[in-house]
Amino acid sequence: MEEEVRHGNQHFTYEVVDLRDERDRLAGSVLLIRDISPWQQAEDALLRWTVELEVANQQLAQISAITGMTLATS
């Protein structure tokens, strides 16, 4: 199972993977740690832009309702 943790401004995932021998007996484990900070930053930016676009669309709808005009889209 993969878990996500945050340390300061950095975001990581970690996962423990069991290593098994040819008889499927536990031979060891490996801890995998990934720095996902760039992906998290991109996700945060996308969320901000989505909110800004929703606000702009609401404002455009209000202007359109007041003026009775719509914008042509291609």
C-alpha positions as protocol buffer text, in pm:
chain_id: "A"
residue {
  index: 1
  type: MET
  ca { x: 0 y: 0 z: 0 }
}
residue {
  index: 2
  type: GLU
  ca { x: 132 y: 342 z: -95 }
}
residue {
  index: 3
  type: GLU
  ca { x: 105 y: 631 z: 150 }
}
residue {
  index: 4
  type: GLU
  ca { x: 157 y: 1003 z: 95 }
}
residue {
  index: 5
  type: VAL
  ca { x: 336 y: 1224 z: 346 }
}
residue {
  index: 6
  type: ARG
  ca { x: 434 y: 1588 z: 357 }
}
residue {
  index: 7
  type: HIS
  ca { x: 753 y: 1731 z: 503 }
}
residue {
  index: 8
  type: GLY
  ca { x: 763 y: 2110 z: 489 }
}
residue {
  index: 9
  type: ASN
  ca { x: 692 y: 2206 z: 128 }
}
residue {
  index: 10
  type: GLN
  ca { x: 788 y: 1864 z: -3 }
}
residue {
  index: 11
  type: HIS
  ca { x: 552 y: 1578 z: -79 }
}
residue {
  index: 12
  type: PHE
  ca { x: 658 y: 1214 z: -79 }
}
residue {
  index: 13
  type: THR
  ca { x: 503 y: 875 z: -126 }
}
residue {
  index: 14
  type: TYR
  ca { x: 638 y: 570 z: 42 }
}
residue {
  index: 15
  type: GLU
  ca { x: 568 y: 204 z: -1 }
}
residue {
  index: 16
  type: VAL
  ca { x: 707 y: -111 z: 156 }
}
residue {
  index: 17
  type: VAL
  ca { x: 752 y: -395 z: -93 }
}
residue {
  index: 18
  type: ASP
  ca { x: 812 y: -749 z: 27 }
}
residue {
  index: 19
  type: LEU
  ca { x: 1081 y: -953 z: -146 }
}
residue {
  index: 20
  type: ARG
  ca { x: 1007 y: -1325 z: -169 }
}
residue {
  index: 21
  type: ASP
  ca { x: 1221 y: -1623 z: -259 }
}
residue {
  index: 22
  type: GLU
  ca { x: 1138 y: -1898 z: -507 }
}
residue {
  index: 23
  type: ARG
  ca { x: 923 y: -2071 z: -241 }
}
residue {
  index: 24
  type: ASP
  ca { x: 729 y: -1749 z: -178 }
}
residue {
  index: 25
  type: ARG
  ca { x: 888 y: -1704 z: 163 }
}
residue {
  index: 26
  type: LEU
  ca { x: 960 y: -1354 z: 284 }
}
residue {
  index: 27
  type: ALA
  ca { x: 1326 y: -1284 z: 209 }
}
residue {
  index: 28
  type: GLY
  ca { x: 1328 y: -913 z: 290 }
}
residue {
  index: 29
  type: SER
  ca { x: 1160 y: -583 z: 229 }
}
residue {
  index: 30
  type: VAL
  ca { x: 1237 y: -267 z: 37 }
}
residue {
  index: 31
  type: LEU
  ca { x: 1120 y: 81 z: 131 }
}
residue {
  index: 32
  type: LEU
  ca { x: 1046 y: 290 z: -178 }
}
residue {
  index: 33
  type: ILE
  ca { x: 1034 y: 667 z: -130 }
}
residue {
  index: 34
  type: ARG
  ca { x: 941 y: 902 z: -414 }
}
residue {
  index: 35
  type: ASP
  ca { x: 957 y: 1281 z: -414 }
}
residue {
  index: 36
  type: ILE
  ca { x: 631 y: 1385 z: -580 }
}
residue {
  index: 37
  type: SER
  ca { x: 671 y: 1756 z: -506 }
}
residue {
  index: 38
  type: PRO
  ca { x: 678 y: 1864 z: -874 }
}
residue {
  index: 39
  type: TRP
  ca { x: 357 y: 1669 z: -946 }
}
residue {
  index: 40
  type: GLN
  ca { x: 192 y: 1809 z: -634 }
}
residue {
  index: 41
  type: GLN
  ca { x: 290 y: 2163 z: -735 }
}
residue {
  index: 42
  type: ALA
  ca { x: 147 y: 2108 z: -1082 }
}
residue {
  index: 43
  type: GLU
  ca { x: -174 y: 1968 z: -933 }
}
residue {
  index: 44
  type: ASP
  ca { x: -204 y: 2268 z: -700 }
}
residue {
  index: 45
  type: ALA
  ca { x: -151 y: 2510 z: -991 }
}
residue {
  index: 46
  type: LEU
  ca { x: -411 y: 2328 z: -1201 }
}
residue {
  index: 47
  type: LEU
  ca { x: -661 y: 2354 z: -917 }
}
residue {
  index: 48
  type: ARG
  ca { x: -597 y: 2729 z: -882 }
}
residue {
  index: 49
  type: TRP
  ca { x: -640 y: 2783 z: -1257 }
}
residue {
  index: 50
  type: THR
  ca { x: -959 y: 2578 z: -1256 }
}
residue {
  index: 51
  type: VAL
  ca { x: -1105 y: 2795 z: -980 }
}
residue {
  index: 52
  type: GLU
  ca { x: -1001 y: 3112 z: -1166 }
}
residue {
  index: 53
  type: LEU
  ca { x: -1162 y: 2984 z: -1486 }
}
residue {
  index: 54
  type: GLU
  ca { x: -1485 y: 2898 z: -1304 }
}
residue {
  index: 55
  type: VAL
  ca { x: -1499 y: 3250 z: -1157 }
}
residue {
  index: 56
  type: ALA
  ca { x: -1431 y: 3405 z: -1499 }
}
residue {
  index: 57
  type: ASN
  ca { x: -1705 y: 3192 z: -1655 }
}
residue {
  index: 58
  type: GLN
  ca { x: -1951 y: 3299 z: -1384 }
}
residue {
  index: 59
  type: GLN
  ca { x: -1863 y: 3664 z: -1444 }
}
residue {
  index: 60
  type: LEU
  ca { x: -1904 y: 3618 z: -1818 }
}
residue {
  index: 61
  type: ALA
  ca { x: -2245 y: 3458 z: -1765 }
}
residue {
  index: 62
  type: GLN
  ca { x: -2350 y: 3753 z: -1548 }
}
residue {
  index: 63
  type: ILE
  ca { x: -2235 y: 4004 z: -1810 }
}
residue {
  index: 64
  type: SER
  ca { x: -2414 y: 3806 z: -2079 }
}
residue {
  index: 65
  type: ALA
  ca { x: -2736 y: 3803 z: -1874 }
}
residue {
  index: 66
  type: ILE
  ca { x: -2718 y: 4179 z: -1822 }
}
residue {
  index: 67
  type: THR
  ca { x: -2632 y: 4274 z: -2179 }
}
residue {
  index: 68
  type: GLY
  ca { x: -2815 y: 3996 z: -2360 }
}
residue {
  index: 69
  type: MET
  ca { x: -2497 y: 3932 z: -2557 }
}
residue {
  index: 70
  type: THR
  ca { x: -2305 y: 3611 z: -2595 }
}
residue {
  index: 71
  type: LEU
  ca { x: -1956 y: 3551 z: -2723 }
}
residue {
  index: 72
  type: ALA
  ca { x: -1912 y: 3354 z: -3040 }
}
residue {
  index: 73
  type: THR
  ca { x: -1694 y: 3048 z: -2996 }
}
residue {
  index: 74
  type: SER
  ca { x: -1525 y: 2852 z: -3266 }
}
